[in-house]
CSV table of C-alpha atoms and ligand atoms in Angstrom, one decimal:
chain,number,residue,atom,x,y,z
X,1,MET,CA,-105.5,-13.2,145.0
X,2,ILE,CA,-109.2,-15.4,144.0
X,3,GLN,CA,-112.2,-13.8,145.8
X,4,LEU,CA,-114.4,-16.7,147.7
X,5,PHE,CA,-118.4,-16.2,148.2
X,6,PRO,CA,-120.1,-19.2,149.8
X,7,SER,CA,-123.5,-19.0,148.1
X,8,LEU,CA,-125.7,-19.6,151.1
X,9,ILE,CA,-128.5,-20.8,149.0
X,10,ALA,CA,-126.6,-24.0,150.0
X,11,ALA,CA,-126.2,-23.3,153.5
X,12,ASN,CA,-128.5,-24.8,156.6
X,13,LEU,CA,-131.3,-22.5,155.7
X,14,LEU,CA,-132.3,-22.6,159.8
X,15,ASN,CA,-129.0,-22.1,160.9
X,16,LEU,CA,-127.7,-19.4,158.5
X,17,GLU,CA,-126.6,-16.7,161.0
X,18,LYS,CA,-124.3,-19.7,162.9
X,19,GLU,CA,-123.1,-20.2,159.0
X,20,ILE,CA,-122.1,-16.6,158.4
X,21,THR,CA,-120.5,-16.4,161.9
X,22,GLN,CA,-118.4,-19.5,161.7
X,23,LEU,CA,-117.3,-18.6,157.5
X,24,ASP,CA,-116.9,-14.6,158.3
X,25,PRO,CA,-113.0,-15.1,158.8
X,26,TYR,CA,-112.2,-17.1,155.5
X,27,VAL,CA,-114.4,-15.7,153.1
X,28,ASP,CA,-114.4,-13.0,151.0
X,29,GLY,CA,-118.4,-12.2,150.9
X,30,TYR,CA,-121.5,-14.2,150.4
X,31,HIS,CA,-123.5,-15.0,147.4
X,32,LEU,CA,-127.4,-14.4,147.8
X,33,ASP,CA,-129.3,-15.7,144.9
X,34,VAL,CA,-132.4,-14.0,144.4
X,35,MET,CA,-135.2,-16.4,142.4
X,36,ASP,CA,-138.9,-15.4,141.9
X,37,PHE,CA,-140.1,-18.5,140.2
X,38,HIS,CA,-140.8,-16.7,137.0
X,39,PHE,CA,-137.0,-16.4,135.5
X,40,VAL,CA,-136.1,-19.6,137.3
X,41,PRO,CA,-138.3,-22.7,138.2
X,42,ASN,CA,-137.5,-21.6,142.2
X,43,LEU,CA,-138.0,-19.5,144.7
X,44,THR,CA,-136.0,-18.1,147.4
X,45,ILE,CA,-135.3,-14.9,149.3
X,46,GLY,CA,-136.3,-11.8,149.0
X,47,PRO,CA,-135.4,-7.9,150.2
X,48,ASP,CA,-136.1,-8.8,154.2
X,49,THR,CA,-134.0,-11.7,154.5
X,50,ILE,CA,-130.9,-10.2,152.2
X,51,ASN,CA,-131.2,-6.7,154.5
X,52,ALA,CA,-131.2,-9.6,157.7
X,53,ILE,CA,-128.0,-11.2,156.3
X,54,ARG,CA,-126.5,-7.4,155.7
X,55,ALA,CA,-127.3,-7.0,159.3
X,56,ALA,CA,-125.3,-10.3,160.2
X,57,THR,CA,-121.8,-9.9,158.4
X,58,GLU,CA,-119.4,-6.9,157.5
X,59,LYS,CA,-118.5,-8.8,154.4
X,60,LEU,CA,-119.2,-8.0,150.8
X,61,LEU,CA,-122.1,-9.4,149.8
X,62,TYR,CA,-123.3,-10.8,146.2
X,63,VAL,CA,-126.6,-10.5,145.2
X,64,HIS,CA,-127.9,-12.5,142.1
X,65,LEU,CA,-131.4,-11.3,140.5
X,66,MET,CA,-132.8,-14.5,138.6
X,67,VAL,CA,-135.7,-12.4,138.0
X,68,GLU,CA,-138.1,-10.4,136.3
X,69,TYR,CA,-138.5,-6.9,136.4
X,70,PRO,CA,-135.6,-6.6,138.8
X,71,GLU,CA,-135.5,-3.1,138.9
X,72,ARG,CA,-138.9,-4.0,141.5
X,73,TYR,CA,-136.0,-5.2,143.8
X,74,PHE,CA,-133.8,-2.4,144.4
X,75,GLU,CA,-135.5,0.0,146.5
X,76,ARG,CA,-136.4,-2.2,149.0
X,77,LEU,CA,-133.4,-3.5,149.6
X,78,GLN,CA,-130.4,-1.6,152.6
X,79,LEU,CA,-127.2,-2.6,150.7
X,80,ARG,CA,-123.6,-1.2,151.1
X,81,HIS,CA,-121.9,0.7,149.4
X,82,GLY,CA,-120.0,-1.2,147.1
X,83,ASP,CA,-122.2,-4.3,147.6
X,84,ILE,CA,-122.3,-6.1,144.3
X,85,VAL,CA,-126.1,-6.3,142.4
X,86,ALA,CA,-126.4,-9.2,139.2
X,87,ILE,CA,-128.5,-8.5,136.7
X,88,HIS,CA,-129.1,-11.2,133.5
X,89,PRO,CA,-129.9,-9.3,130.5
X,90,GLU,CA,-132.2,-12.3,130.1
X,91,SER,CA,-134.6,-11.1,132.5
X,92,PRO,CA,-137.7,-8.9,131.1
X,93,SER,CA,-137.1,-5.6,132.1
X,94,GLU,CA,-139.1,-2.1,132.1
X,95,MET,CA,-136.1,-0.1,131.3
X,96,PRO,CA,-133.0,-1.2,128.7
X,97,LEU,CA,-129.9,-3.0,130.3
X,98,ASP,CA,-127.3,0.3,130.2
X,99,LYS,CA,-130.2,1.6,132.3
X,100,LEU,CA,-130.5,-0.9,135.3
X,101,ILE,CA,-126.8,-1.0,135.3
X,102,THR,CA,-126.9,3.1,135.9
X,103,LEU,CA,-129.2,2.4,138.2
X,104,ILE,CA,-127.8,-0.1,140.5
X,105,SER,CA,-124.4,2.3,140.4
X,106,SER,CA,-126.7,5.4,141.2
X,107,HIS,CA,-127.7,3.4,144.9
X,108,GLY,CA,-124.1,2.8,145.3
X,109,TRP,CA,-123.6,-0.8,144.5
X,110,THR,CA,-121.6,-2.4,142.1
X,111,PRO,CA,-123.0,-3.6,139.4
X,112,CYS,CA,-122.7,-6.7,137.6
X,113,VAL,CA,-124.1,-8.7,134.4
X,114,ALA,CA,-124.8,-12.3,135.0
X,115,LEU,CA,-124.7,-14.5,131.6
X,116,ASN,CA,-126.7,-18.1,131.6
X,117,PRO,CA,-125.0,-20.6,129.7
X,118,GLU,CA,-126.2,-20.0,126.4
X,119,THR,CA,-125.9,-16.6,126.8
X,120,PRO,CA,-122.7,-15.3,124.1
X,121,ALA,CA,-120.1,-13.4,125.7
X,122,SER,CA,-120.7,-11.3,122.3
X,123,ILE,CA,-123.3,-9.3,124.4
X,124,LEU,CA,-120.7,-7.3,126.0
X,125,GLU,CA,-119.8,-5.3,123.6
X,126,LYS,CA,-123.2,-4.0,123.2
X,127,ILE,CA,-123.2,-2.3,126.4
X,128,SER,CA,-122.3,1.1,127.1
X,129,ALA,CA,-122.9,1.9,130.7
X,130,PRO,CA,-120.1,1.7,133.2
X,131,LEU,CA,-119.2,-1.8,134.2
X,132,ASN,CA,-116.5,-3.6,135.7
X,133,HIS,CA,-118.1,-7.0,137.1
X,134,LEU,CA,-119.4,-9.9,135.4
X,135,LEU,CA,-120.8,-13.0,136.7
X,136,LEU,CA,-120.5,-16.1,134.4
X,137,MET,CA,-123.0,-19.2,134.9
X,138,SER,CA,-121.5,-22.9,134.8
X,139,VAL,CA,-124.7,-24.3,135.3
X,140,ASN,CA,-128.7,-23.1,134.1
X,141,PRO,CA,-129.6,-21.3,136.9
X,142,GLY,CA,-132.4,-22.4,139.6
X,143,PHE,CA,-130.5,-24.9,141.4
X,144,SER,CA,-127.2,-25.4,143.5
X,145,GLY,CA,-125.7,-28.8,143.5
X,146,GLN,CA,-126.1,-28.6,139.2
X,147,GLN,CA,-122.9,-29.9,137.5
X,148,PHE,CA,-120.6,-27.8,136.1
X,149,MET,CA,-120.6,-27.0,132.1
X,150,PRO,CA,-116.8,-27.2,130.9
X,151,LEU,CA,-117.9,-24.8,127.9
X,152,VAL,CA,-117.8,-21.9,130.5
X,153,LEU,CA,-114.0,-21.5,130.7
X,154,LEU,CA,-114.1,-20.6,126.8
X,155,LYS,CA,-117.1,-17.6,127.4
X,156,LEU,CA,-113.9,-16.6,130.1
X,157,LYS,CA,-111.4,-16.3,127.9
X,158,GLU,CA,-113.5,-14.2,125.4
X,159,ALA,CA,-114.9,-12.1,128.2
X,160,ILE,CA,-110.9,-10.8,129.5
X,161,SER,CA,-110.0,-10.6,125.5
X,162,ILE,CA,-113.6,-8.5,125.4
X,163,GLY,CA,-112.9,-6.7,128.8
X,164,ARG,CA,-108.9,-5.8,127.6
X,165,ALA,CA,-110.0,-4.9,123.7
X,166,ALA,CA,-112.6,-2.1,124.9
X,167,ASN,CA,-109.6,-0.8,127.9
X,168,ASN,CA,-111.8,-2.4,130.6
X,169,PRO,CA,-110.9,-5.7,132.3
X,170,TYR,CA,-113.6,-7.1,134.1
X,171,VAL,CA,-113.7,-8.6,137.5
X,172,ILE,CA,-114.9,-12.1,136.6
X,173,ALA,CA,-117.0,-14.6,138.9
X,174,VAL,CA,-118.3,-17.9,137.8
X,175,ASP,CA,-121.0,-19.2,139.3
X,176,GLY,CA,-121.8,-23.0,139.6
X,177,GLY,CA,-120.8,-26.3,140.2
X,178,ILE,CA,-117.1,-25.6,141.6
X,179,ASN,CA,-115.7,-27.5,143.6
X,180,GLN,CA,-111.9,-28.8,143.5
X,181,GLU,CA,-111.7,-30.4,140.6
X,182,ASN,CA,-112.3,-26.9,138.5
X,183,VAL,CA,-111.3,-24.7,140.5
X,184,GLU,CA,-107.9,-25.3,139.2
X,185,ALA,CA,-109.0,-24.8,135.7
X,186,LEU,CA,-110.9,-21.6,136.6
X,187,VAL,CA,-108.0,-19.4,138.5
X,188,LYS,CA,-105.5,-20.8,135.6
X,189,ASP,CA,-107.8,-19.5,132.7
X,190,GLY,CA,-108.8,-16.0,134.8
X,191,ALA,CA,-111.4,-16.2,137.3
X,192,ASP,CA,-110.9,-13.5,140.1
X,193,GLN,CA,-113.9,-14.5,142.1
X,194,LEU,CA,-115.6,-18.3,142.3
X,195,ILE,CA,-119.1,-18.8,143.6
X,196,ILE,CA,-119.2,-21.9,145.8
X,197,GLY,CA,-122.3,-23.5,146.9
X,198,SER,CA,-123.0,-27.5,147.7
X,199,ALA,CA,-119.1,-28.2,147.6
X,200,LEU,CA,-118.9,-26.4,150.9
X,201,PHE,CA,-122.0,-27.4,152.6
X,202,SER,CA,-122.3,-30.4,151.8
X,203,GLN,CA,-119.5,-31.1,153.8
X,204,HIS,CA,-119.1,-32.0,157.3
X,205,ASN,CA,-117.5,-28.9,158.0
X,206,PRO,CA,-117.7,-26.3,155.7
X,207,VAL,CA,-115.4,-24.0,157.5
X,208,PHE,CA,-112.5,-26.7,156.7
X,209,ALA,CA,-114.1,-27.1,153.4
X,210,ILE,CA,-113.0,-23.2,152.5
X,211,LYS,CA,-110.1,-23.4,153.8
X,212,ALA,CA,-108.6,-27.0,152.5
X,213,LEU,CA,-110.2,-24.7,148.7
X,214,ARG,CA,-107.7,-21.9,149.4
X,215,SER,CA,-104.8,-23.5,151.0
X,216,SER,CA,-105.5,-25.9,147.2
X,217,LEU,CA,-105.1,-22.4,145.0
X,218,VAL,CA,-102.0,-20.6,147.2
X,219,VAL,CA,-100.1,-23.8,146.2
X,220,ARG,CA,-101.0,-24.0,142.9
D,301,DX5,C1,-127.4,-21.8,140.7
D,301,DX5,C2,-126.8,-20.0,141.4
D,301,DX5,C3,-125.6,-20.6,141.9
D,301,DX5,C4,-125.6,-21.8,143.0
D,301,DX5,C5,-124.5,-22.1,142.8
D,301,DX5,O1,-128.6,-20.9,140.0
D,301,DX5,O2,-126.8,-19.0,140.8
D,301,DX5,O3,-124.9,-19.7,143.3
D,301,DX5,O4,-126.5,-21.8,144.1
D,301,DX5,O5,-124.5,-23.3,143.8
D,301,DX5,P1,-123.8,-24.6,143.7
D,301,DX5,O6,-122.6,-24.5,144.0
D,301,DX5,O7,-124.2,-25.8,144.7
D,301,DX5,O8,-123.7,-25.1,142.4
D,302,ZN,ZN1,-125.8,-17.0,142.3
């Protein structure tokens, strides 16, 4: 079954605890966008806020590091076993991608590789460290509320093929501009997890919005 992760960047930041409490029964976890004003032209939350959110819910956290030198963040994160940590191969880092993946696993977290819209899926064939999770960006990283880029559907199919060919089927999330208009195509083409920001939090009632989204997917 498809998993849904609200992207809290789009939530009411002065009411995060309330947003989490009301959404908790209806979500598979929360997506947390970390931006550093270097890798992307925006600044969001850091480890202290992530750790506070960690203490406020039992659900899975999906930490998306849109930063330079992601390895510098790991020591300060107090995540639970299995929480997902997504890194970008496009990020400058003091270590190669395989080493970053291994380091995330060594903390007990689930490593994930996030690909910008212009990064080809073929980059996955160069990864040798054990990796099961992918995050395909359907907008250029940096902001919530952008327009969905349909080209991601092609990359989704390519990534599924690459995983199958390597006998390593990926759990694939898609992130950016997801709404009622494109969920059907994403699910049909094989997405496992959807990250949804503005389509939920721009609604008067995000709980109603996520329930509506989920029931429309069940019916289809
Ligand atoms: C973009 C972020 C996404 C984004 C999703 O850089 O990685 O997680 O916040 O928000 P929407 O659904 O509004 O595009
Ligand atoms: Zn994200």
